[in-house]
Structure formats: C-alpha cells, structure tokens
Amino acid sequence: MRYWVIKGKPSENDFEEMLVPEIQDTWHSGQARKAWARGDRLFFWESSPAKQLVGLGIIEGIRTEKDEVGRSLFDVKYLTSRFDSPLSIEDLRQQFADDLPSFLKRDVAGTVFTLTTEQGEYLFRLVVVSNPKWRSTWPDISFDNTALFPDIDAVLLSGVEGRRVWATHLQRERDPRVIEAKKRQTINETGKLECEVCAFDFEKAYGNIGRSFCETHHIKPLSANVEETETKLEDLAVLCSNCHRMIHRTRPIKSVTEFKEWLRGTKGNSFR
C-alpha cells in the first residue's frame, strides 16, 4: 500500500460537490504509475489559486483503456467530504520543513505525486489535527500517546518535539498538536492571531481565507536540541510568514524582542 497526492484544478473539479464519502469517481493522468494498486491511499489537493489539501480517498482500480486524448484512467473512492479546515501549502511547508514531499516543492507540475510511508502517515496526522472527525478513516495509523485529538484544547498543554525520525533523511519532527494549541490559546486570550513582531493579522488582511492562519516560531530553535525536547506553549511565538522567514536569516538568530527592536530601528516612525 502506497500514499499519493492527487492534484485537481478548481476550474475543472468542484471538490465541494465531488467529495462525498463512499462515492466512486474516475480521474485521469497523463501517465499511469506502475506502482499504483487498488487500496492505495489518496490525498486530494485543490490546485492554484487555493493550493490546499481538501480530502481523502483510495484507489479502487486502474483502467487499461485511455480517454479520448490518450490519458490514463483510474477509479477512486472518496472517504471524506471536503475538509472543514483545509491544509494550506504554507502550513504544510512549515510542518515538513526540510523533508518537503514533491507535491509541496516549487515549480513542480503534475497530477499524481508519490509520498513515502512516513510522509503519508505524517500528512494524515496533520489532517486529523485540523479535522479530528476523520481520525477513524485510517485507524491503523498510530498517534502514539495522542489518541485524544478531539479533546486537544482540554488536554494539550505541551508536546514532545525534536524526536529524530528517518524519512528520506534525518529530520526534526514538528508536533502539529502544539502549534494548533498555540493558535487556539492566542485566539482565546486576544481574539486574534497577530504577528508579535509587526502586528500583521491575516484575517484582517485577507478575510475568511486568512482566518486562523499564522506561523509559529520556536523561541529556542529545535536544531539546538540533541534529544527529544518538551515544547510548551510559552516556548512558541506567533509570527507572520515574512517575519518568521526573516528572523531565521539573522545570525546569530535574534530573539523576537530583539528582532522587533531591530525592525523598529530600520523602519523608524513607519513601524508601530
């Protein structure tokens, strides 16, 4: 059994209508994958301009015939409706960090993208964090001691990060539960997700599509830890994408307060 990401253009695929659990459908691809097999697991991706993960399914069968323009055909079964909380390309790139699957890389075209088993299972865990009602879709995927995902607000005060895992190479594992809990804590306390450096608010700038979006910054970089490290919510800062990228370009890496003071100095009176 393998994991795949299937990309579809919103102009050709109405995922709101298409994604109905247990409904079968036929997709096409420019070239059939030799490794395809019935039962392989699928993640459905809504392509540009949305660029987000929206549903789950499985391969039901591979057809021998082609369509009228010579494209390979394969049958799928949808296992979920469209996610209430789709996973954006920005969030996923942040989560996978240095082990980006091919479907998240820039300037890569195509419909079908393969995932390693580790990537597929990790991606499913990320789906469940934001959409816990689909936890039972693939019950064989372990969540270790984190089975109470629906009760994340009640039970999650900290999480273990930095566990060494092998995928295509050695990487640091980011615990998505902690990141989501930090967002929820900030919203509960302040009513918004505002960058702690520049005060940028994605929802204020972009409306509904920016709701609940931000990036989280580890005040102490995970790379500084050799073994597993417990990350508490106070160890994270809420940042916008620009400030997050820029703070990591400082050498040595500045603290959030230092970076804010530095930015104020460069912007002068134009910076709050």
C-alpha positions as a printed Julia matrix, in Angstrom:
272×3 Matrix{Float64}:
   0.0    0.0     0.0
   1.29   3.41   -1.01
   0.32   7.03   -0.44
  -0.33   9.53   -3.24
  -1.38  13.15   -3.62
  -3.85  13.81   -6.45
  -3.99  17.41   -7.64
  -7.06  18.88   -9.31
  -7.74  22.32  -10.75
 -10.68  24.14   -9.11
 -11.82  25.21  -12.58
 -12.32  21.54  -13.51
 -13.07  19.95  -10.13
 -15.72  21.18   -7.72
 -14.41  19.47   -4.59
 -17.36  20.7    -2.54
 -19.65  18.63   -4.78
 -17.26  15.79   -5.61
 -16.03  14.81   -2.17
 -18.8   12.62   -0.78
 -17.83   9.61    1.38
 -18.15   6.22   -0.39
 -18.84   7.82   -3.79
 -16.71   6.47   -6.66
 -15.26   8.63   -9.41
 -12.86   8.39  -12.34
  -9.73  10.53  -12.66
  -7.2   10.86  -15.44
  -3.45  11.36  -15.53
  -1.01  11.94  -18.35
   0.89   8.79  -17.46
  -0.05   5.74  -15.39
   2.12   4.92  -12.38
   3.46   1.37  -12.41
   3.35   1.3    -8.62
  -0.37   2.06   -8.45
  -2.51  -0.58   -6.75
  -6.06  -0.98   -5.55
  -6.32   0.22   -1.96
  -3.55   2.81   -2.22
  -4.36   5.85   -0.12
  -5.03   9.24   -1.66
  -4.88  12.85   -0.52
  -6.82  15.24   -2.75
  -5.26  18.63   -3.44
  -7.04  21.73   -4.73
  -4.55  23.43   -7.03
  -3.93  27.14   -7.69
  -5.13  29.58   -6.6
  -6.28  27.77   -3.42
  -3.31  25.39   -3.07
  -4.66  23.31   -0.19
  -5.35  19.74    0.89
  -9.1   19.1     0.89
  -9.95  15.38    1.2
  -9.04  11.69    1.44
  -9.74   8.64   -0.69
  -8.41   5.34   -2.03
  -7.7    3.86   -5.44
 -10.47   1.48   -6.49
  -8.93   0.31   -9.75
  -6.63   1.07  -12.68
  -8.2    1.01  -16.13
  -6.45  -0.42  -19.16
  -8.22   1.87  -21.63
  -7.32   5.51  -22.22
  -9.61   8.5   -22.57
 -10.21  10.27  -25.89
  -6.93  12.2   -25.69
  -4.79   9.28  -24.55
  -4.7    9.91  -20.81
  -4.55   7.07  -18.29
  -7.7    6.48  -16.24
  -8.05   5.32  -12.65
 -11.04   4.88  -10.35
 -11.13   6.31   -6.86
 -13.45   6.21   -3.87
 -13.79   9.28   -1.7
 -13.57   8.67    2.03
 -14.32  12.16    3.33
 -16.27  15.24    2.45
 -14.34  18.42    1.76
 -12.34  19.24    4.89
 -13.86  21.89    7.15
 -10.29  23.08    7.69
  -8.2   22.53    4.54
  -4.43  22.42    4.99
  -2.71  25.25    3.13
   0.54  24.95    1.24
   2.18  27.46    3.59
   1.26  25.47    6.7
   2.38  22.18    5.18
   5.73  23.56    4.04
   6.3   24.78    7.56
   5.36  21.41    9.05
   7.51  19.29    6.75
  10.42  21.74    6.99
  13.5   20.13    5.39
  11.71  16.97    4.21
   9.35  18.5     1.65
   7.35  15.95   -0.36
   7.48  16.56   -4.11
   3.94  17.97   -4.25
   4.97  20.87   -1.98
   8.05  21.86   -3.95
   8.03  24.95   -6.12
   7.65  24.84   -9.89
   6.68  21.15   -9.96
   3.83  20.31  -12.35
   1.69  17.18  -12.5
  -1.44  15.45  -11.24
  -0.12  12.49   -9.25
   2.64  12.69   -6.63
   4.03   9.87   -4.54
   4.73  10.01   -0.81
   6.92   7.83    1.35
   5.07   5.86    4.02
   6.49   8.2     6.66
   5.32  11.26    4.75
   1.88   9.8     4.14
   1.31   8.9     7.77
   2.61  12.26    8.97
   0.37  14.08    6.49
  -2.65  12.14    7.76
  -1.8   13.12   11.33
  -1.73  16.76   10.25
  -5.13  16.31    8.63
  -6.57  14.9    11.85
  -5.21  17.75   13.97
  -7.31  20.23   11.98
 -10.15  17.8    11.12
 -10.47  15.34   14.03
 -13.75  13.83   12.82
 -11.79  11.93   10.13
  -9.47  10.23   12.65
 -11.08   6.82   12.03
 -10.56   6.95    8.25
  -7.26   5.07    8.52
  -7.33   3.62   12.05
  -4.09   1.68   11.6
  -2.03   4.88   11.66
  -0.7    5.29   15.17
  -0.84   8.53   17.1
   1.34   7.16   19.9
   0.01   8.66   23.14
  -2.05  11.32   21.39
  -5.31   9.45   20.83
  -7.41  12.21   22.38
  -7.14  14.6    19.47
 -10.77  15.77   19.7
 -10.0   16.94   23.25
  -6.87  18.82   22.27
  -7.98  22.06   23.95
  -8.61  20.31   27.23
  -5.57  18.05   27.46
  -2.79  19.67   25.45
  -0.5   21.9    27.45
   2.77  20.8    25.9
   4.12  18.3    23.42
   7.3   16.45   22.67
   9.16  17.77   19.65
  12.54  17.14   18.15
  12.17  13.35   18.02
  14.57  12.0    15.44
  12.81  10.19   12.62
  14.03   8.69    9.37
  12.24   9.62    6.17
  14.31  10.43    3.12
  16.91  11.75    5.53
  17.27  12.58    9.21
  14.92  15.4    10.17
  13.41  17.03   13.21
   9.78  16.22   13.83
   7.45  19.16   14.48
   4.5   18.29   16.71
   1.45  19.83   14.96
  -0.67  19.49   18.11
   1.42  22.07   19.91
   1.24  24.5    17.01
  -2.54  24.23   16.77
  -2.89  24.57   20.54
  -0.75  27.72   20.49
  -3.02  29.24   17.86
  -6.12  28.4    19.88
  -4.61  29.73   23.1
  -3.7   33.02   21.4
  -7.18  33.42   19.89
  -8.82  32.65   23.25
  -6.65  35.21   25.03
  -6.54  38.01   22.45
  -9.34  37.26   19.99
  -6.95  37.27   17.03
  -3.73  35.88   15.57
  -1.48  38.91   15.26
   2.24  38.78   14.48
   4.19  39.5    17.66
   6.73  41.49   15.65
   4.84  43.6    13.09
   1.21  43.09   14.22
   0.14  41.72   10.83
  -3.22  39.91   11.03
  -4.0   37.52    8.17
  -7.76  37.55    8.78
  -7.86  41.35    8.84
  -5.89  41.49    5.59
  -7.46  38.59    3.68
 -10.83  37.98    5.29
 -12.15  34.44    5.74
  -9.29  32.74    3.89
  -6.87  34.25    6.4
  -8.8   33.12    9.45
  -6.77  31.05   11.93
  -3.64  31.4     9.83
  -0.25  32.33   11.2
   3.14  30.73   11.66
   4.67  29.72   14.96
   8.29  30.33   15.85
  10.26  28.24   18.31
  11.87  30.72   20.66
  14.68  28.19   21.11
  15.37  26.55   17.71
  14.78  22.78   17.64
  18.13  22.32   15.93
  19.82  23.35   19.18
  18.47  20.24   20.9
  20.16  16.88   20.51
  17.49  14.72   22.12
  13.73  14.97   22.49
  12.61  18.3    23.9
   9.34  19.17   25.57
   7.86  22.24   23.93
   5.36  24.22   25.98
   3.03  26.82   24.57
   5.07  29.64   26.09
   8.04  28.37   24.05
   6.29  29.47   20.84
   5.74  32.91   19.32
   3.07  33.82   16.77
   4.62  35.4    13.67
   3.57  36.3    10.14
   5.27  34.47    7.28
   7.6   37.35    6.42
   8.85  37.97    9.95
   9.27  34.23   10.5
  11.45  33.87    7.41
  13.47  36.99    8.17
  14.14  36.2    11.82
  15.72  32.92   10.72
  18.07  34.82    8.42
  19.64  36.75   11.3
  22.98  35.49   12.6
  23.01  34.72   15.41
  19.25  34.31   15.39
  17.67  37.23   17.22
  15.01  36.81   19.86
  11.52  38.02   18.97
  12.04  41.12   21.12
  15.45  41.82   19.58
  14.09  41.38   16.07
  11.16  43.68   16.79
  13.52  46.37   18.12
  15.81  45.93   15.12
  12.9   46.23   12.71
  11.62  49.31   14.51
  15.05  50.85   14.06
  15.09  50.15   10.32
  11.51  51.32    9.76
  11.6   54.35   12.04
   8.26  56.03   12.62
   6.53  53.88   10.0
   6.74  50.86   12.31
   4.38  50.54   15.25
